[in-house]
Coordinates of C-alpha atoms and ligand atoms in Angstrom, one line a residue:
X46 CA 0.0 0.0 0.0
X47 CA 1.4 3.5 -0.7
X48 CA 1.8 6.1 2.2
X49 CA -1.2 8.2 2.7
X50 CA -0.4 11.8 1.5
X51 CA 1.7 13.8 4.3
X52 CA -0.9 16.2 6.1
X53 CA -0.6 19.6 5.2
X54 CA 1.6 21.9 7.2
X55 CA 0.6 24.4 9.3
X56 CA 0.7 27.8 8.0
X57 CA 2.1 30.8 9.0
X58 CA 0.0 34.1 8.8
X59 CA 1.2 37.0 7.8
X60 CA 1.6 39.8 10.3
X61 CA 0.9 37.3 13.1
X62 CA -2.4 36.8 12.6
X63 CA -3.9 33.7 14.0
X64 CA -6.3 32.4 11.5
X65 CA -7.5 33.1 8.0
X66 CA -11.4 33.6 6.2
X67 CA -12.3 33.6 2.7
X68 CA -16.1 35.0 1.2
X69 CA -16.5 33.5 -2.1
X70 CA -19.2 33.4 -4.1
X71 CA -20.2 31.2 -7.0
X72 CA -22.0 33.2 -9.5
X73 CA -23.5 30.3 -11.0
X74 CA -27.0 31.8 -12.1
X75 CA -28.7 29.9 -14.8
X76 CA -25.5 27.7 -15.6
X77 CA -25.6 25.3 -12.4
X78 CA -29.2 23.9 -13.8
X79 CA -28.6 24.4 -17.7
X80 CA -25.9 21.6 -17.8
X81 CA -27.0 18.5 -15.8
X82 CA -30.7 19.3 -16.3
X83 CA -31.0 20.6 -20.2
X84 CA -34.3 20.3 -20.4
X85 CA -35.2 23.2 -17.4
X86 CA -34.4 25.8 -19.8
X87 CA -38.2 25.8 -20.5
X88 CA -38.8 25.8 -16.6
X89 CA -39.7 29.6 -16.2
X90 CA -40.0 29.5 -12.5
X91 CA -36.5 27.7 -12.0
X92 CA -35.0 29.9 -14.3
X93 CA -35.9 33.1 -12.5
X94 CA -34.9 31.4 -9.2
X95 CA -31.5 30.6 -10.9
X96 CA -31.6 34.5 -12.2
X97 CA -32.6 36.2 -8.8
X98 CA -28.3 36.0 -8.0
X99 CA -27.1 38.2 -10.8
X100 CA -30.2 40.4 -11.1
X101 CA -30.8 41.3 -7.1
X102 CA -28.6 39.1 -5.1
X103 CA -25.5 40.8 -6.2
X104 CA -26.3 43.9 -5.6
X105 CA -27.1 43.5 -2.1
X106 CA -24.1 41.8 -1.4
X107 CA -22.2 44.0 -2.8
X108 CA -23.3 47.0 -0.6
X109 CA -23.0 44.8 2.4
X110 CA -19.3 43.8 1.6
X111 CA -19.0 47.4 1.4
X112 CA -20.5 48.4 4.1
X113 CA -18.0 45.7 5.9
X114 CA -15.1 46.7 4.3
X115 CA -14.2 43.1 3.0
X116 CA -13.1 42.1 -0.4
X117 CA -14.4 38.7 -2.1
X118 CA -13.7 36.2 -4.3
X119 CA -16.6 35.6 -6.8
X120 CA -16.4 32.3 -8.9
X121 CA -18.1 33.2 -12.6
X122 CA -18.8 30.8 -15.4
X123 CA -18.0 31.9 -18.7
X124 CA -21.5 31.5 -20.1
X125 CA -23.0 33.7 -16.6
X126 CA -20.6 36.1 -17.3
X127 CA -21.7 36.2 -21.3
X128 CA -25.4 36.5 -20.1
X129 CA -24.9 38.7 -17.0
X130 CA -22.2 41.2 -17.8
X131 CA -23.8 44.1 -15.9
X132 CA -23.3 41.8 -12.5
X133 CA -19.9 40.6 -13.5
X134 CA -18.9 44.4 -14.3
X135 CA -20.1 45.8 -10.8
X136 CA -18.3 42.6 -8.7
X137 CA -15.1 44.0 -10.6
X138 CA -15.7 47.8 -10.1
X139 CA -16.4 47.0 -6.7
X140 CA -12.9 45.7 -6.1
X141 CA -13.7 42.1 -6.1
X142 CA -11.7 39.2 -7.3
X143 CA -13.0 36.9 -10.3
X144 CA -12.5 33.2 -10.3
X145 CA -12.8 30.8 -13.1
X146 CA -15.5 28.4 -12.7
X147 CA -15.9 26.2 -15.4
X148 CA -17.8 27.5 -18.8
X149 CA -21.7 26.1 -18.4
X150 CA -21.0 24.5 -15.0
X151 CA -19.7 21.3 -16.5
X152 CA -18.2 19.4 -13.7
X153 CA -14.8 18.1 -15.2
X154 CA -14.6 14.7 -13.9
X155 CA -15.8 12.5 -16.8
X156 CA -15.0 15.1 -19.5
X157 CA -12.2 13.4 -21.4
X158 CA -9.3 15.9 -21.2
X159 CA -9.4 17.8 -24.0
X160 CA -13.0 18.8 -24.0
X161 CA -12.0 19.8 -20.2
X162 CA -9.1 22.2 -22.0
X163 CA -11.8 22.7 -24.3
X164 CA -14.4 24.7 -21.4
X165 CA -11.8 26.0 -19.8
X166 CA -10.8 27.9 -22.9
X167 CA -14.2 29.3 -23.0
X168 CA -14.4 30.1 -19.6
X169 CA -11.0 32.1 -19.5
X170 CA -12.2 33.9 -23.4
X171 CA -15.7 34.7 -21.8
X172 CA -14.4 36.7 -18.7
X173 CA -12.2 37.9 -21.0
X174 CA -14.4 40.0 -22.9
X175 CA -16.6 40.4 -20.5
X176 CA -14.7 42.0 -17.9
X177 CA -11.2 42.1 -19.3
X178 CA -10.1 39.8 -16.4
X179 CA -7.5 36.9 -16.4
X180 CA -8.2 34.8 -13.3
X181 CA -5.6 33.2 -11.1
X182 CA -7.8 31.4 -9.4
X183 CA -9.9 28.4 -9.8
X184 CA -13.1 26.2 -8.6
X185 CA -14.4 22.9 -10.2
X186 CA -18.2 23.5 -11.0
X187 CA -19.9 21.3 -7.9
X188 CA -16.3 21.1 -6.4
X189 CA -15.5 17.9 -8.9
X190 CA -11.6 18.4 -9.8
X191 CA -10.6 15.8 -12.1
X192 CA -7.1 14.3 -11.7
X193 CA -6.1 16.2 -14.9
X194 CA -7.7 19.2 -14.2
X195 CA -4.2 20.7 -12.3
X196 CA -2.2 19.8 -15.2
X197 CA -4.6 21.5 -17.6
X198 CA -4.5 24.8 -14.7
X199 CA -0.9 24.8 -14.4
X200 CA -0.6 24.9 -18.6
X201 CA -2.5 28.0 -18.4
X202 CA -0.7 30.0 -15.6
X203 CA -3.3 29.6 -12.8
X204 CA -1.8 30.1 -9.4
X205 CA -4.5 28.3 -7.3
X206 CA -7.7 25.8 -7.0
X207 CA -10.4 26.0 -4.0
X208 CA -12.0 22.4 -4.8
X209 CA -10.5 19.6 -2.7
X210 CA -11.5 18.5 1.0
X211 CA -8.6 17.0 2.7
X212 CA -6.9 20.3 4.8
X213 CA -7.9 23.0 7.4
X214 CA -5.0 25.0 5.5
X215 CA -3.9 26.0 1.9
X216 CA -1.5 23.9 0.8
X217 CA 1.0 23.3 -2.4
X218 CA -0.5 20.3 -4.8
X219 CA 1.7 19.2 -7.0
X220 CA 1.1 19.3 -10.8
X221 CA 2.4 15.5 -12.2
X222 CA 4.6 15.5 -15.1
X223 CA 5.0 19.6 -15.1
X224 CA 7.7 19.7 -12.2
X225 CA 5.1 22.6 -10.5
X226 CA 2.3 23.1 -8.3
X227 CA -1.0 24.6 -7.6
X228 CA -1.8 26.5 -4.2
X229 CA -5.0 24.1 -2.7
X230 CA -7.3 26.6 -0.6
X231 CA -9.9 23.8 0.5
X232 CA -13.2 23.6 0.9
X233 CA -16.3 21.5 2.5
X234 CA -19.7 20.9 2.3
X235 CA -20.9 22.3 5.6
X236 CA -19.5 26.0 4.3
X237 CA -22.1 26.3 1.6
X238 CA -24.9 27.4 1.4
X239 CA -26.4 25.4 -1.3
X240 CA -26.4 22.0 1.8
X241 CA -28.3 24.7 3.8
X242 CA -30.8 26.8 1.2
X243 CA -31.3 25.1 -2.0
X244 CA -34.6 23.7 -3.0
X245 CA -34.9 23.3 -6.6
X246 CA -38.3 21.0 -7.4
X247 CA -36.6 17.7 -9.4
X248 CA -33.2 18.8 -9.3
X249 CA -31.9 20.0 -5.9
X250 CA -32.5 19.3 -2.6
X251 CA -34.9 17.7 -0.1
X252 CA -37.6 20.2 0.1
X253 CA -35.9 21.3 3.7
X254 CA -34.6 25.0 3.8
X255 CA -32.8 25.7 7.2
X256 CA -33.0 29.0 9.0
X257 CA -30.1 31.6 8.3
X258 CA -30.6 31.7 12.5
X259 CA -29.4 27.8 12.0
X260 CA -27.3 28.5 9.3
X261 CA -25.1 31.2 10.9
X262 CA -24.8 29.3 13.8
X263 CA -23.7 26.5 12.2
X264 CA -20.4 28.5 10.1
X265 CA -20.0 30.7 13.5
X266 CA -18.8 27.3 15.4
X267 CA -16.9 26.0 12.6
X268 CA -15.3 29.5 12.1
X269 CA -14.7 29.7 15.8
X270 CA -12.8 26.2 16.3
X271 CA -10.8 26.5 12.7
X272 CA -9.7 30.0 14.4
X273 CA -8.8 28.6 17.5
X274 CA -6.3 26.1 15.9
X275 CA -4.7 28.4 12.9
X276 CA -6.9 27.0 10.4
X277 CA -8.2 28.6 6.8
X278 CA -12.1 29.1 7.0
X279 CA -13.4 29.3 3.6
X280 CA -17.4 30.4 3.1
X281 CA -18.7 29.5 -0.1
X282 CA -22.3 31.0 -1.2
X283 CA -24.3 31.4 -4.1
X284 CA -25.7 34.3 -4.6
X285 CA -29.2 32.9 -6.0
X286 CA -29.4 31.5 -2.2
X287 CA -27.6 34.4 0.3
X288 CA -28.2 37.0 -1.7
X289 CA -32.1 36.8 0.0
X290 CA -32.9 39.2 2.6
X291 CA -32.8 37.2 5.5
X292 CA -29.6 35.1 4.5
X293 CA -27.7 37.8 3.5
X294 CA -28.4 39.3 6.8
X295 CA -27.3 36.2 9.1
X296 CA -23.8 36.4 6.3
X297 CA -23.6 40.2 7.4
X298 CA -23.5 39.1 11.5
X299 CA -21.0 36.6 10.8
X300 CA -18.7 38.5 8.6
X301 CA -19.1 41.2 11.9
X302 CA -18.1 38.3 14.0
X303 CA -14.5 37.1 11.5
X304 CA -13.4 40.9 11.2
X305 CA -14.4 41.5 15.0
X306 CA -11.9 39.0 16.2
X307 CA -9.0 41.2 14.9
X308 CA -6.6 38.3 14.7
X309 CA -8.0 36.8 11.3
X310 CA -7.0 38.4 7.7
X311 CA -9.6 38.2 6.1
X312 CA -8.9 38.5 2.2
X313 CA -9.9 37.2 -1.5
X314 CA -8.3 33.7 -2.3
X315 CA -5.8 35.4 -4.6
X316 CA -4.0 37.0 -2.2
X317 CA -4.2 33.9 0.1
X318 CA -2.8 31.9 -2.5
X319 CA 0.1 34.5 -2.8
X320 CA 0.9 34.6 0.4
X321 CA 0.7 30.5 0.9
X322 CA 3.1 30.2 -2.4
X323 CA 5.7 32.7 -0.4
X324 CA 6.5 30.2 2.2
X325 CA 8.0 27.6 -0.6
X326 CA 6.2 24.9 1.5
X327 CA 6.7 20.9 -0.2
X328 CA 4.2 20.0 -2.7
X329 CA 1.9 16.9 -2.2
X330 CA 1.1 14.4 -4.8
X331 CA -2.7 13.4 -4.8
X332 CA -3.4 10.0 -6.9
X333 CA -6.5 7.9 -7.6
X334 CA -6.9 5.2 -4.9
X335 CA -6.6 1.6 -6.8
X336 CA -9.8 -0.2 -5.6
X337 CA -7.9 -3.8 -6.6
X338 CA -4.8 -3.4 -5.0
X339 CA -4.3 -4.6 -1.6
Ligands
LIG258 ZN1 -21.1 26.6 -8.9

């Protein structure tokens, strides 16, 4: 059996800070339906539910990342950003970092390679011209990396990718055959809002939509023990989902909770990712498990 991966390291923040937190947002709109379920296109009232980020959810969060003085990271696919430029626009005039997240949501594990290389092309054109940006960053649509995907990232200059699960902290993943690495910022399931708010009849969810009362307190105890040991807390909503009054209210409290500390930088991913790929720390090689091998 080979040796399980080393853990990451622990990491050292910068100006003595204790912990680090991450806002993202995945601007998925219309895009996280359109792929898996084609045929919704002609559902009116899911496609307005889908549409509700760009078209009023953004704006609110925007004025409240404002009025707390925090910059984001918001994850766009190209075909949201083709179809809501106005939203992509204001999340870069407001200061905001853009993240690459896949073209129509396509999750790239079982995309042969080169029609993976093929959507991220179209992603990285479509932001582009949209909003003149170049991301560093990346996210797998539904947080599905492929084993190829960090070779295809690395061939186009990313720095980073928040998809993986396996950390508290960022860490360097090595990119096989390419003699480089990716910065990992990880993610989980219990940060996202989409476990927690998304009811989509015949495609997502149970029918159960918890309160943001439930919801905050739920992130503010996972924020408070990742603090407490140096950890990386990373919040990932949709705006479709928190950009509704009452949810975007509970995010407000919380954010007032992370910045309150004063011990926790707070920043986008890219300047995490900077900062992680400073301290020259060991890459770690990540392959498939062999279900036949003993
Ligand atoms: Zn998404």
């Amino acid at each position: 059996m080979s040796p399980a991966p080393r853990p990451a390291e622990p990491v050292d923040w910068p100006e003595g800070r204790r912990a680090a937190a991450a806002f993202t947002f995945d601007l998925d709109a219309e895009s996280a339906v359109l792929y898996e379920h084609p045929t919704a296109r002609h559902r009116m009232s899911v496609m307005t539910h889908q549409s509700y980020g760009p078209l009023v959810g953004v704006p609110r969060l925007l004025r409240l990342l404002e009025r707390q003085d925090v910059r984001a990271t918001f994850f766009v696919p190209g075909w949201t950003a083709l179809h809501h430029p106005d939203a992509v626009r204001a999340v870069v005039a407001a200061g905001h970092e853009i993240g690459h997240h896949g073209y129509l949501h396509e999750p790239p594990t079982g995309l042969a390679p080169g029609t993976e290389a093929e959507y991220l092309d179209r992603g990285l054109d479509a932001l582009e011209r949209v909003a003149g940006v170049r991301p560093v960053g990346y996210r797998a649509p539904m947080w599905e990396l492929s084993y190829h995907t960090p070779g295809l990232l690395a061939e186009r200059g990313f720095l980073y990718d928040s998809s993986l699960m396996d950390a508290d902290v960022p860490y360097e993943l090595a990119v096989p055959d390419r003699d480089s690495s990716l910065v990992e910022i990880p993610v989980q399931w219990a940060l996202d809002d989409w476990e927690q708010y998304c009811y989509l009849p015949g495609i997502s969810g149970s029918g159960l939509i918890e309160s943001p009362r439930k919801v905050r307190e739920l992130w503010s105890l996972e924020f408070r023990a990742l603090r407490a040991e140096g950890g990386c807390f990373v919040l990932t909503n949709h705006p479709f989902l928190s950009g509704r009054p009452s949810r975007a209210a509970a995010l407000e409290e919380l954010i007032e909770e992370v910045t309150g500390t004063g011990d926790t930088w707070v920043a986008p991913l890219a300047d995490l990712a900077r900062h992680v790929r400073s301290l020259d720390l060991p890459p770690r090689t990540l392959t498939p498990p062999d279900p036949d091998r003993p």
